[in-house]
mmCIF file of C-alpha atoms and ligand atoms in Angstrom:
data_model
loop_
_atom_site.group_PDB
_atom_site.id
_atom_site.type_symbol
_atom_site.label_atom_id
_atom_site.label_comp_id
_atom_site.label_asym_id
_atom_site.label_seq_id
_atom_site.Cartn_x
_atom_site.Cartn_y
_atom_site.Cartn_z
ATOM 1 C CA UNK A 284 6.999 -2.060 24.715
ATOM 2 C CA UNK A 285 7.706 1.220 26.414
ATOM 3 C CA UNK A 286 6.268 4.340 24.854
ATOM 4 C CA UNK A 287 8.597 6.230 22.515
ATOM 5 C CA UNK A 288 8.541 10.047 22.622
ATOM 6 C CA UNK A 289 8.067 11.707 19.203
ATOM 7 C CA UNK A 290 7.987 15.206 20.592
ATOM 8 C CA UNK A 291 7.701 16.415 24.148
ATOM 9 C CA UNK A 292 4.567 14.777 25.592
ATOM 10 C CA UNK A 293 3.632 12.991 22.369
ATOM 11 C CA UNK A 294 4.285 9.257 22.404
ATOM 12 C CA UNK A 295 4.167 6.266 20.077
ATOM 13 C CA UNK A 296 2.329 3.567 22.051
ATOM 14 C CA UNK A 297 1.947 1.008 19.279
ATOM 15 C CA UNK A 298 2.898 -2.602 18.736
ATOM 16 C CA UNK A 299 5.414 -4.425 16.568
ATOM 17 C CA UNK A 300 4.173 -7.487 14.693
ATOM 18 C CA UNK A 301 7.429 -9.258 13.860
ATOM 19 C CA UNK A 302 5.778 -12.452 12.674
ATOM 20 C CA UNK A 303 3.022 -11.424 10.280
ATOM 21 C CA UNK A 304 3.725 -12.632 6.752
ATOM 22 C CA UNK A 305 0.209 -12.691 5.324
ATOM 23 C CA UNK A 306 -1.667 -9.438 5.769
ATOM 24 C CA UNK A 307 -5.143 -10.214 4.408
ATOM 25 C CA UNK A 308 -3.470 -11.976 1.500
ATOM 26 C CA UNK A 309 -0.707 -9.421 1.015
ATOM 27 C CA UNK A 310 2.759 -10.827 1.711
ATOM 28 C CA UNK A 311 4.615 -8.879 4.400
ATOM 29 C CA UNK A 312 8.123 -10.366 4.546
ATOM 30 C CA UNK A 313 9.316 -7.598 6.870
ATOM 31 C CA UNK A 314 6.383 -7.830 9.304
ATOM 32 C CA UNK A 315 4.613 -4.610 10.281
ATOM 33 C CA UNK A 316 3.724 -2.301 13.138
ATOM 34 C CA UNK A 317 0.411 -0.922 14.338
ATOM 35 C CA UNK A 318 1.187 2.632 15.361
ATOM 36 C CA UNK A 319 -0.931 4.752 17.637
ATOM 37 C CA UNK A 320 -0.133 7.939 19.470
ATOM 38 C CA UNK A 321 -0.752 9.369 22.923
ATOM 39 C CA UNK A 322 -0.775 13.125 23.519
ATOM 40 C CA UNK A 323 -0.284 14.301 27.095
ATOM 41 C CA UNK A 324 -2.130 17.596 27.252
ATOM 42 C CA UNK A 325 -4.884 19.097 29.434
ATOM 43 C CA UNK A 326 -7.132 16.538 27.787
ATOM 44 C CA UNK A 327 -5.121 13.357 27.330
ATOM 45 C CA UNK A 328 -5.783 12.104 23.830
ATOM 46 C CA UNK A 329 -5.141 8.775 22.134
ATOM 47 C CA UNK A 330 -5.024 8.743 18.332
ATOM 48 C CA UNK A 331 -5.955 5.291 16.996
ATOM 49 C CA UNK A 332 -5.726 1.916 18.648
ATOM 50 C CA UNK A 333 -4.126 -1.306 17.367
ATOM 51 C CA UNK A 334 -5.047 -4.767 16.117
ATOM 52 C CA UNK A 335 -6.954 -6.737 18.745
ATOM 53 C CA UNK A 336 -4.165 -9.302 19.290
ATOM 54 C CA UNK A 337 -1.914 -6.465 20.464
ATOM 55 C CA UNK A 338 -4.342 -4.766 22.890
ATOM 56 C CA UNK A 339 -2.201 -5.648 25.880
ATOM 57 C CA UNK A 340 0.893 -4.249 24.193
ATOM 58 C CA UNK A 341 -0.601 -0.811 23.546
ATOM 59 C CA UNK A 342 -2.164 -0.722 27.011
ATOM 60 C CA UNK A 343 1.243 -1.450 28.506
ATOM 61 C CA UNK A 344 2.734 1.354 26.382
ATOM 62 C CA UNK A 345 0.046 3.770 27.526
ATOM 63 C CA UNK A 346 0.560 2.728 31.162
ATOM 64 C CA UNK A 347 4.268 3.501 30.842
ATOM 65 C CA UNK A 348 3.171 7.154 30.450
ATOM 66 C CA UNK A 349 -0.173 7.527 32.217
ATOM 67 C CA UNK A 350 -3.033 5.649 33.814
ATOM 68 C CA UNK A 351 -5.356 4.893 30.815
ATOM 69 C CA UNK A 352 -8.416 5.899 32.866
ATOM 70 C CA UNK A 353 -7.234 9.503 32.448
ATOM 71 C CA UNK A 354 -7.647 9.403 28.651
ATOM 72 C CA UNK A 355 -10.244 11.986 27.699
ATOM 73 C CA UNK A 356 -10.385 11.691 23.906
ATOM 74 C CA UNK A 357 -9.870 8.802 21.505
ATOM 75 C CA UNK A 358 -9.564 9.659 17.813
ATOM 76 C CA UNK A 359 -10.289 6.853 15.382
ATOM 77 C CA UNK A 360 -8.825 7.765 12.011
ATOM 78 C CA UNK A 361 -9.652 4.441 10.368
ATOM 79 C CA UNK A 362 -11.856 1.547 11.417
ATOM 80 C CA UNK A 363 -10.101 -1.329 9.632
ATOM 81 C CA UNK A 364 -9.444 -4.238 11.957
ATOM 82 C CA UNK A 365 -5.711 -3.628 12.255
ATOM 83 C CA UNK A 366 -6.364 -0.221 13.834
ATOM 84 C CA UNK A 367 -9.688 -0.228 15.623
ATOM 85 C CA UNK A 368 -10.307 -3.703 17.028
ATOM 86 C CA UNK A 369 -8.848 -2.950 20.455
ATOM 87 C CA UNK A 370 -11.127 0.067 20.964
ATOM 88 C CA UNK A 371 -13.311 -1.930 23.379
ATOM 89 C CA UNK A 372 -10.291 -2.734 25.564
ATOM 90 C CA UNK A 373 -9.310 0.926 25.617
ATOM 91 C CA UNK A 374 -12.852 2.056 26.412
ATOM 92 C CA UNK A 375 -13.107 -0.448 29.270
ATOM 93 C CA UNK A 376 -10.166 1.370 30.836
ATOM 94 C CA UNK A 377 -11.303 4.886 29.883
ATOM 95 C CA UNK A 378 -15.111 4.621 29.924
ATOM 96 C CA UNK A 379 -15.717 8.351 30.099
ATOM 97 C CA UNK A 380 -13.557 9.158 27.080
ATOM 98 C CA UNK A 381 -15.147 10.566 23.928
ATOM 99 C CA UNK A 382 -14.487 8.940 20.571
ATOM 100 C CA UNK A 383 -13.952 11.274 17.586
ATOM 101 C CA UNK A 384 -14.663 9.630 14.264
ATOM 102 C CA UNK A 385 -16.115 10.388 10.812
ATOM 103 C CA UNK A 386 -19.776 9.652 10.137
ATOM 104 C CA UNK A 387 -18.835 6.764 7.852
ATOM 105 C CA UNK A 388 -16.475 5.518 10.528
ATOM 106 C CA UNK A 389 -19.255 5.537 13.098
ATOM 107 C CA UNK A 390 -21.574 3.639 10.762
ATOM 108 C CA UNK A 391 -18.883 1.063 10.090
ATOM 109 C CA UNK A 392 -17.779 0.711 13.699
ATOM 110 C CA UNK A 393 -21.327 -0.046 14.851
ATOM 111 C CA UNK A 394 -21.197 -3.219 12.754
ATOM 112 C CA UNK A 395 -18.418 -4.431 15.066
ATOM 113 C CA UNK A 396 -19.218 -2.914 18.468
ATOM 114 C CA UNK A 397 -22.165 -1.737 20.521
ATOM 115 C CA UNK A 398 -21.551 2.015 20.417
ATOM 116 C CA UNK A 399 -24.475 2.930 22.656
ATOM 117 C CA UNK A 400 -22.306 2.615 25.767
ATOM 118 C CA UNK A 401 -19.657 5.075 24.516
ATOM 119 C CA UNK A 402 -19.560 8.858 24.044
ATOM 120 C CA UNK A 403 -19.258 9.405 20.306
ATOM 121 C CA UNK A 404 -18.723 12.617 18.345
ATOM 122 C CA UNK A 405 -18.639 12.637 14.570
ATOM 123 C CA UNK A 406 -16.282 15.027 12.834
ATOM 124 C CA UNK A 407 -15.688 16.175 9.284
ATOM 125 C CA UNK A 408 -12.915 17.893 7.350
ATOM 126 C CA UNK A 409 -11.990 21.227 8.888
ATOM 127 C CA UNK A 410 -13.355 20.448 12.356
ATOM 128 C CA UNK A 411 -10.944 21.088 15.198
ATOM 129 C CA UNK A 412 -10.614 19.887 18.752
ATOM 130 C CA UNK A 413 -8.715 21.884 21.344
ATOM 131 C CA UNK A 414 -7.112 19.564 23.890
ATOM 132 C CA UNK A 415 -5.259 22.257 25.878
ATOM 133 C CA UNK A 416 -2.032 23.587 24.465
ATOM 134 C CA UNK A 417 -2.666 21.773 21.225
ATOM 135 C CA UNK A 418 -5.350 21.725 18.553
ATOM 136 C CA UNK A 419 -6.287 18.764 16.425
ATOM 137 C CA UNK A 420 -7.513 19.395 12.883
ATOM 138 C CA UNK A 421 -9.400 16.592 11.184
ATOM 139 C CA UNK A 422 -9.036 15.972 7.453
ATOM 140 C CA UNK A 423 -11.297 13.361 5.878
ATOM 141 C CA UNK A 424 -9.487 11.152 3.385
ATOM 142 C CA UNK A 425 -12.223 8.827 2.086
ATOM 143 C CA UNK A 426 -10.843 5.734 0.312
ATOM 144 C CA UNK A 427 -7.397 6.247 1.796
ATOM 145 C CA UNK A 428 -7.795 3.518 2.673
ATOM 146 C CA UNK A 429 -11.484 2.953 3.439
ATOM 147 C CA UNK A 430 -14.513 5.249 3.071
ATOM 148 C CA UNK A 431 -14.291 6.150 6.770
ATOM 149 C CA UNK A 432 -10.667 7.261 6.758
ATOM 150 C CA UNK A 433 -9.327 10.571 7.966
ATOM 151 C CA UNK A 434 -6.038 12.079 9.061
ATOM 152 C CA UNK A 435 -5.410 14.161 12.165
ATOM 153 C CA UNK A 436 -3.093 17.149 12.095
ATOM 154 C CA UNK A 437 -1.622 18.339 15.381
ATOM 155 C CA UNK A 438 -1.393 22.031 14.561
ATOM 156 C CA UNK A 439 1.088 23.365 17.104
ATOM 157 C CA UNK A 440 3.451 20.444 16.544
ATOM 158 C CA UNK A 441 3.057 20.324 12.737
ATOM 159 C CA UNK A 442 2.588 16.574 12.936
ATOM 160 C CA UNK A 443 0.284 14.767 10.517
ATOM 161 C CA UNK A 444 -1.046 11.471 11.876
ATOM 162 C CA UNK A 445 -1.775 9.912 8.514
ATOM 163 C CA UNK A 446 -3.197 6.457 9.340
ATOM 164 C CA UNK A 447 -2.521 4.108 6.373
ATOM 165 C CA UNK A 448 -1.202 6.910 4.130
ATOM 166 C CA UNK A 449 2.608 7.111 3.895
ATOM 167 C CA UNK A 450 2.900 3.857 5.845
ATOM 168 C CA UNK A 451 4.965 0.786 5.154
ATOM 169 C CA UNK A 452 4.847 -2.794 6.354
ATOM 170 C CA UNK A 453 8.096 -2.863 8.265
ATOM 171 C CA UNK A 454 8.702 -4.300 11.717
ATOM 172 C CA UNK A 455 11.766 -2.676 13.195
ATOM 173 C CA UNK A 456 13.353 -1.974 16.544
ATOM 174 C CA UNK A 457 13.565 1.697 15.522
ATOM 175 C CA UNK A 458 10.699 4.116 14.990
ATOM 176 C CA UNK A 459 12.074 6.954 12.871
ATOM 177 C CA UNK A 460 13.273 7.349 9.275
ATOM 178 C CA UNK A 461 16.736 8.685 10.177
ATOM 179 C CA UNK A 462 17.297 5.750 12.543
ATOM 180 C CA UNK A 463 16.096 3.241 9.968
ATOM 181 C CA UNK A 464 18.293 4.490 7.133
ATOM 182 C CA UNK A 465 21.286 4.353 9.469
ATOM 183 C CA UNK A 466 20.700 0.858 10.807
ATOM 184 C CA UNK A 467 19.210 -0.587 7.612
ATOM 185 C CA UNK A 468 18.906 1.410 4.396
ATOM 186 C CA UNK A 469 17.064 4.184 2.599
ATOM 187 C CA UNK A 470 16.491 1.811 -0.326
ATOM 188 C CA UNK A 471 14.737 -0.700 1.920
ATOM 189 C CA UNK A 472 12.504 2.019 3.344
ATOM 190 C CA UNK A 473 11.622 3.411 -0.079
ATOM 191 C CA UNK A 474 11.033 -0.113 -1.392
ATOM 192 C CA UNK A 475 8.547 -0.712 1.415
ATOM 193 C CA UNK A 476 6.719 2.537 0.543
ATOM 194 C CA UNK A 477 6.354 1.431 -3.092
ATOM 195 C CA UNK A 478 5.265 -2.041 -2.020
ATOM 196 C CA UNK A 479 2.576 -0.596 0.252
ATOM 197 C CA UNK A 480 1.371 1.891 -2.348
ATOM 198 C CA UNK A 481 1.225 -0.718 -5.127
ATOM 199 C CA UNK A 482 -0.697 -3.264 -3.115
ATOM 200 C CA UNK A 483 -2.977 -1.043 -1.041
ATOM 201 C CA UNK A 484 -3.279 2.418 -2.548
ATOM 202 C CA UNK A 485 -2.765 1.961 -6.305
ATOM 203 C CA UNK A 486 -6.491 2.395 -7.076
ATOM 204 C CA UNK A 487 -6.608 5.746 -5.314
ATOM 205 C CA UNK A 488 -3.944 7.784 -7.133
ATOM 206 C CA UNK A 489 -6.372 10.547 -8.139
ATOM 207 C CA UNK A 490 -7.668 10.889 -4.576
ATOM 208 C CA UNK A 491 -4.100 11.010 -3.292
ATOM 209 C CA UNK A 492 -3.292 13.907 -5.614
ATOM 210 C CA UNK A 493 -6.449 15.748 -4.567
ATOM 211 C CA UNK A 494 -5.779 15.253 -0.862
ATOM 212 C CA UNK A 495 -2.136 16.297 -1.052
ATOM 213 C CA UNK A 496 -3.167 19.409 -2.957
ATOM 214 C CA UNK A 497 -5.896 20.089 -0.351
ATOM 215 C CA UNK A 498 -3.285 19.863 2.408
ATOM 216 C CA UNK A 499 -1.013 22.207 0.452
ATOM 217 C CA UNK A 500 -3.865 24.697 -0.089
ATOM 218 C CA UNK A 501 -4.617 24.692 3.634
ATOM 219 C CA UNK A 502 -1.018 25.846 4.024
ATOM 220 C CA UNK A 503 -0.310 23.159 6.608
ATOM 221 C CA UNK A 504 3.336 22.920 7.431
ATOM 222 C CA UNK A 505 4.309 19.326 8.015
ATOM 223 C CA UNK A 506 7.394 18.621 10.048
ATOM 224 C CA UNK A 507 6.550 15.025 10.826
ATOM 225 C CA UNK A 508 4.305 12.368 9.296
ATOM 226 C CA UNK A 509 3.262 9.687 11.727
ATOM 227 C CA UNK A 510 1.537 6.825 9.877
ATOM 228 C CA UNK A 511 -0.245 3.868 11.447
ATOM 229 C CA UNK A 512 2.224 1.365 9.961
ATOM 230 C CA UNK A 513 5.988 1.268 9.979
ATOM 231 C CA UNK A 514 8.495 4.056 10.197
ATOM 232 C CA UNK A 515 7.680 7.639 11.258
ATOM 233 C CA UNK A 516 8.911 10.365 8.903
ATOM 234 C CA UNK A 517 10.580 12.946 11.125
ATOM 235 C CA UNK A 518 13.445 14.000 8.860
ATOM 236 C CA UNK A 519 11.998 13.565 5.393
ATOM 237 C CA UNK A 520 8.201 13.978 5.359
ATOM 238 C CA UNK A 521 8.451 15.942 2.112
ATOM 239 C CA UNK A 522 10.286 13.032 0.507
ATOM 240 C CA UNK A 523 7.511 10.521 1.098
ATOM 241 C CA UNK A 524 4.878 13.065 0.000
ATOM 242 C CA UNK A 525 6.796 13.569 -3.234
ATOM 243 C CA UNK A 526 7.058 9.797 -3.694
ATOM 244 C CA UNK A 527 3.283 9.568 -3.341
ATOM 245 C CA UNK A 528 2.712 12.394 -5.815
ATOM 246 C CA UNK A 529 5.102 10.783 -8.285
ATOM 247 C CA UNK A 530 3.383 7.412 -7.993
ATOM 248 C CA UNK A 531 -0.057 9.008 -8.257
ATOM 249 C CA UNK A 532 1.172 10.693 -11.451
ATOM 250 C CA UNK A 533 2.175 7.297 -12.847
ATOM 251 C CA UNK A 534 5.941 7.497 -12.358
ATOM 252 C CA UNK A 535 7.757 4.211 -12.966
ATOM 253 C CA UNK A 536 11.151 2.878 -13.969
ATOM 254 C CA UNK A 537 11.949 2.527 -17.647
ATOM 255 C CA UNK A 538 11.902 -1.236 -17.314
ATOM 256 C CA UNK A 539 9.903 -4.310 -18.229
ATOM 257 C CA UNK A 540 8.528 -7.042 -16.031
ATOM 258 C CA UNK A 541 7.842 -10.453 -17.535
ATOM 259 C CA UNK A 542 5.260 -12.119 -15.340
ATOM 260 C CA UNK A 543 4.375 -15.648 -16.377
ATOM 261 C CA UNK A 544 3.408 -19.138 -15.435
ATOM 262 C CA UNK A 545 3.998 -22.360 -17.275
ATOM 263 C CA UNK A 546 2.698 -25.956 -17.477
ATOM 264 C CA UNK A 547 5.436 -27.941 -19.248
ATOM 265 C CA UNK A 548 8.035 -25.153 -19.511
ATOM 266 C CA UNK A 549 7.136 -23.996 -23.020
ATOM 267 C CA UNK A 550 5.898 -20.556 -21.967
ATOM 268 C CA UNK A 551 8.884 -20.398 -19.633
ATOM 269 C CA UNK A 552 11.207 -21.168 -22.542
ATOM 270 C CA UNK A 553 9.621 -18.311 -24.477
ATOM 271 C CA UNK A 554 10.339 -15.867 -21.654
ATOM 272 C CA UNK A 555 14.128 -16.176 -21.961
ATOM 273 C CA UNK A 556 14.608 -14.948 -25.562
ATOM 274 C CA UNK A 557 11.915 -12.339 -24.899
ATOM 275 C CA UNK A 558 13.954 -11.113 -21.925
ATOM 276 C CA UNK A 559 17.078 -11.034 -24.076
ATOM 277 C CA UNK A 560 15.283 -8.972 -26.714
ATOM 278 C CA UNK A 561 14.147 -6.457 -24.087
ATOM 279 C CA UNK A 562 17.657 -6.199 -22.641
ATOM 280 C CA UNK A 563 19.283 -5.831 -26.048
ATOM 281 C CA UNK A 564 17.051 -2.827 -26.614
ATOM 282 C CA UNK A 565 18.693 -1.302 -23.524
ATOM 283 C CA UNK A 566 15.741 -1.740 -21.158
ATOM 284 C CA UNK A 567 16.056 -3.372 -17.747
ATOM 285 C CA UNK A 568 14.005 -6.507 -17.323
ATOM 286 C CA UNK A 569 12.824 -8.651 -14.442
ATOM 287 C CA UNK A 570 11.294 -12.117 -14.835
ATOM 288 C CA UNK A 571 8.766 -13.413 -12.328
ATOM 289 C CA UNK A 572 7.181 -16.831 -12.252
ATOM 290 C CA UNK A 573 3.800 -16.548 -10.583
ATOM 291 C CA UNK A 574 3.690 -19.927 -8.825
ATOM 292 C CA UNK A 575 7.086 -19.198 -7.283
ATOM 293 C CA UNK A 576 6.270 -15.649 -6.197
ATOM 294 C CA UNK A 577 3.779 -14.127 -3.755
ATOM 295 C CA UNK A 578 1.065 -12.168 -5.552
ATOM 296 C CA UNK A 579 1.982 -8.913 -3.793
ATOM 297 C CA UNK A 580 5.571 -9.170 -5.064
ATOM 298 C CA UNK A 581 4.326 -9.663 -8.632
ATOM 299 C CA UNK A 582 2.036 -6.633 -8.213
ATOM 300 C CA UNK A 583 4.918 -4.522 -6.933
ATOM 301 C CA UNK A 584 7.158 -5.518 -9.846
ATOM 302 C CA UNK A 585 4.359 -4.804 -12.315
ATOM 303 C CA UNK A 586 3.904 -1.354 -10.763
ATOM 304 C CA UNK A 587 7.603 -0.502 -10.739
ATOM 305 C CA UNK A 588 7.971 -1.191 -14.496
ATOM 306 C CA UNK A 589 6.580 0.866 -17.345
ATOM 307 C CA UNK A 590 5.854 -2.254 -19.378
ATOM 308 C CA UNK A 591 4.685 -5.757 -18.547
ATOM 309 C CA UNK A 592 4.616 -8.883 -20.660
ATOM 310 C CA UNK A 593 2.316 -11.548 -19.307
ATOM 311 C CA UNK A 594 3.100 -15.138 -20.226
ATOM 312 C CA UNK A 595 0.328 -17.707 -20.057
ATOM 313 C CA UNK A 596 -0.140 -21.204 -21.454
ATOM 314 C CA UNK A 597 -3.610 -22.076 -22.669
ATOM 315 C CA UNK A 598 -5.418 -24.503 -20.426
ATOM 316 C CA UNK A 599 -8.891 -25.620 -21.526
ATOM 317 C CA UNK A 600 -9.020 -22.667 -23.939
ATOM 318 C CA UNK A 601 -8.495 -20.055 -21.258
ATOM 319 C CA UNK A 602 -5.627 -18.527 -19.284
ATOM 320 C CA UNK A 603 -3.597 -20.568 -16.862
ATOM 321 C CA UNK A 604 -5.297 -20.185 -13.443
ATOM 322 C CA UNK A 605 -2.465 -18.344 -11.661
ATOM 323 C CA UNK A 606 -2.249 -15.841 -14.524
ATOM 324 C CA UNK A 607 -6.022 -15.325 -14.486
ATOM 325 C CA UNK A 608 -5.828 -14.790 -10.715
ATOM 326 C CA UNK A 609 -3.021 -12.270 -11.094
ATOM 327 C CA UNK A 610 -4.827 -10.266 -13.781
ATOM 328 C CA UNK A 611 -8.104 -10.297 -11.865
ATOM 329 C CA UNK A 612 -6.291 -9.051 -8.771
ATOM 330 C CA UNK A 613 -4.521 -6.399 -10.838
ATOM 331 C CA UNK A 614 -7.803 -5.207 -12.369
ATOM 332 C CA UNK A 615 -9.095 -4.478 -8.880
ATOM 333 C CA UNK A 616 -6.051 -2.272 -8.299
ATOM 334 C CA UNK A 617 -6.945 -0.192 -11.384
ATOM 335 C CA UNK A 618 -3.404 0.317 -12.696
ATOM 336 C CA UNK A 619 -2.709 3.307 -14.915
ATOM 337 C CA UNK A 620 0.159 4.460 -17.093
ATOM 338 C CA UNK A 621 1.449 0.999 -17.975
ATOM 339 C CA UNK A 622 1.719 -0.831 -21.298
ATOM 340 C CA UNK A 623 1.083 -4.576 -21.510
ATOM 341 C CA UNK A 624 1.447 -7.430 -23.947
ATOM 342 C CA UNK A 625 0.955 -11.190 -23.746
ATOM 343 C CA UNK A 626 2.571 -14.366 -24.982
ATOM 344 C CA UNK A 627 2.198 -18.078 -24.372
ATOM 345 C CA UNK A 628 2.169 -21.603 -25.694
ATOM 346 C CA UNK A 629 -0.824 -23.704 -26.663
ATOM 347 C CA UNK A 630 -1.469 -27.254 -27.805
ATOM 348 C CA UNK A 631 -4.859 -27.307 -29.545
ATOM 349 C CA UNK A 632 -6.997 -24.248 -30.012
ATOM 350 C CA UNK A 633 -5.240 -21.513 -28.019
ATOM 351 C CA UNK A 634 -7.203 -18.726 -26.363
ATOM 352 C CA UNK A 635 -5.172 -17.622 -23.342
ATOM 353 C CA UNK A 636 -3.313 -14.770 -25.037
ATOM 354 C CA UNK A 637 -6.561 -13.386 -26.463
ATOM 355 C CA UNK A 638 -8.105 -13.541 -22.994
ATOM 356 C CA UNK A 639 -5.127 -11.741 -21.462
ATOM 357 C CA UNK A 640 -5.633 -8.865 -23.919
ATOM 358 C CA UNK A 641 -9.338 -8.730 -23.067
ATOM 359 C CA UNK A 642 -8.310 -8.342 -19.446
ATOM 360 C CA UNK A 643 -5.789 -5.580 -20.280
ATOM 361 C CA UNK A 644 -8.521 -3.730 -22.158
ATOM 362 C CA UNK A 645 -10.937 -4.059 -19.262
ATOM 363 C CA UNK A 646 -8.240 -2.382 -17.157
ATOM 364 C CA UNK A 647 -7.782 0.386 -19.730
ATOM 365 C CA UNK A 648 -4.088 -0.393 -20.152
ATOM 366 C CA UNK A 649 -2.171 0.598 -23.255
ATOM 367 C CA UNK A 650 -1.526 -2.611 -25.205
ATOM 368 C CA UNK A 651 1.205 -3.920 -27.449
ATOM 369 C CA UNK A 652 -0.391 -6.065 -30.143
ATOM 370 C CA UNK A 653 -0.547 -8.645 -31.495
ATOM 371 C CA UNK A 654 0.555 -11.034 -28.791
ATOM 372 C CA UNK A 655 2.719 -14.043 -29.493
ATOM 373 C CA UNK A 656 1.487 -17.649 -29.440
ATOM 374 C CA UNK A 657 3.641 -20.716 -30.010
ATOM 375 C CA UNK A 658 2.417 -24.250 -30.740
ATOM 376 C CA UNK A 659 3.529 -26.777 -28.121
ATOM 377 C CA UNK A 660 7.195 -25.898 -27.738
ATOM 378 C CA UNK A 661 9.306 -23.050 -29.146
ATOM 379 C CA UNK A 662 11.509 -24.162 -32.055
ATOM 380 C CA UNK A 663 14.712 -22.291 -32.880
ATOM 381 C CA UNK A 664 12.726 -20.226 -35.326
ATOM 382 C CA UNK A 665 10.143 -19.504 -32.634
ATOM 383 C CA UNK A 666 12.890 -18.382 -30.288
ATOM 384 C CA UNK A 667 13.861 -15.760 -32.835
ATOM 385 C CA UNK A 668 10.231 -14.628 -32.958
ATOM 386 C CA UNK A 669 10.288 -14.368 -29.158
ATOM 387 C CA UNK A 670 13.485 -12.333 -29.223
ATOM 388 C CA UNK A 671 12.000 -9.952 -31.800
ATOM 389 C CA UNK A 672 8.795 -9.725 -29.796
ATOM 390 C CA UNK A 673 10.776 -8.688 -26.694
ATOM 391 C CA UNK A 674 12.812 -6.197 -28.657
ATOM 392 C CA UNK A 675 9.773 -4.594 -30.321
ATOM 393 C CA UNK A 676 7.986 -4.417 -27.002
ATOM 394 C CA UNK A 677 10.953 -2.667 -25.397
ATOM 395 C CA UNK A 678 10.969 -0.094 -28.225
ATOM 396 C CA UNK A 679 7.296 0.591 -27.593
ATOM 397 C CA UNK A 680 7.907 0.876 -23.846
ATOM 398 C CA UNK A 681 10.620 3.484 -24.436
ATOM 399 C CA UNK A 682 8.247 5.535 -26.609
ATOM 400 C CA UNK A 683 5.405 5.211 -24.114
ATOM 401 C CA UNK A 684 7.670 6.165 -21.204
ATOM 402 C CA UNK A 685 8.275 9.575 -22.828
ATOM 403 C CA UNK A 686 4.667 10.513 -22.046
ATOM 404 C CA UNK A 687 5.362 10.590 -18.313
HETATM 405 FE FE1 FEO B 730 -3.843 -0.479 8.055
HETATM 406 FE FE2 FEO B 730 -6.548 0.093 5.995
HETATM 407 O O1 FEO B 730 -5.626 -0.546 7.478
#
């Protein structure tokens, strides 16, 4: 790939990963990019590297602008493998460069590389680095996405290099938001932002609010947000910041997701009248079968909806394994501002619905109780109970939605 100019003398030198579909267990149907940025100034500066497999690609991009041996500074905003594992290749070519990194980043990076051979400088929030005509301001953003993370603001250009924040897993031939919405669609771009937030950043909503407010208090004008994944926000940085604030404040659609699995179709049969009940109460509804859906898609649909009904058969007195896996995964994401209920079929003693509620309570979710259990297979009478259950749940969701 040739470098792509963002602003005069500032280049994207990243790599496009068209083929990745499983990003550490997170489904990425659109692929992704690993973005990094080269600033041609008195001191040539590289911000971030890329995933190891794409070392040659970024080096080729850098070479299309300058001989890499002339790089003077390398900023590492985030040490996760998709961004920092080609640092050794870069440092082989620019051995006298200095790496700028947070203290936690340095401690993490030394678990992967021998740092003794490199010039390292640790930085913290508020530190600046003058590279000639431009000044870099470092802003630590711990837990967005790892404890080491920071963002780098290029003051004179009003560009925020935001590492994982504001990113999306999209592989595209274009680099900028205005290009993407023209050749594809704004809805696809926004959908990818929600997907990324739900699966990667959901646990960190409070930190996101704090960091955005910190940036606002610093009075930083932001004309462009350049994340380390996906599309660069050059026409609508304020839009993605607002999306993040909204999500951090618990914004969702007034809708219900029914996320279930089934053994012999009984729980599945329950989901249909439940869906009808929800719809007849005037609330949109989406039905997702876990074994037919990647986990990250189920997580995204959960996050987009104000209410979720989880359907699980009882197997050996506990939840069906895929449902247990989903709820365990969800608990790690620490969802907030959602209401949940559970339903399912059982043959002997039951137990799965009770367990699902225990899991909701561990997560601190608002619950709709009691859940609904059906013996073996829903009868016509049971189908009416399911319909009523869906309808009552939708009423509760509408009430709960008013709080946001
Ligand atoms: Fe894209 Fe947290 O790495």
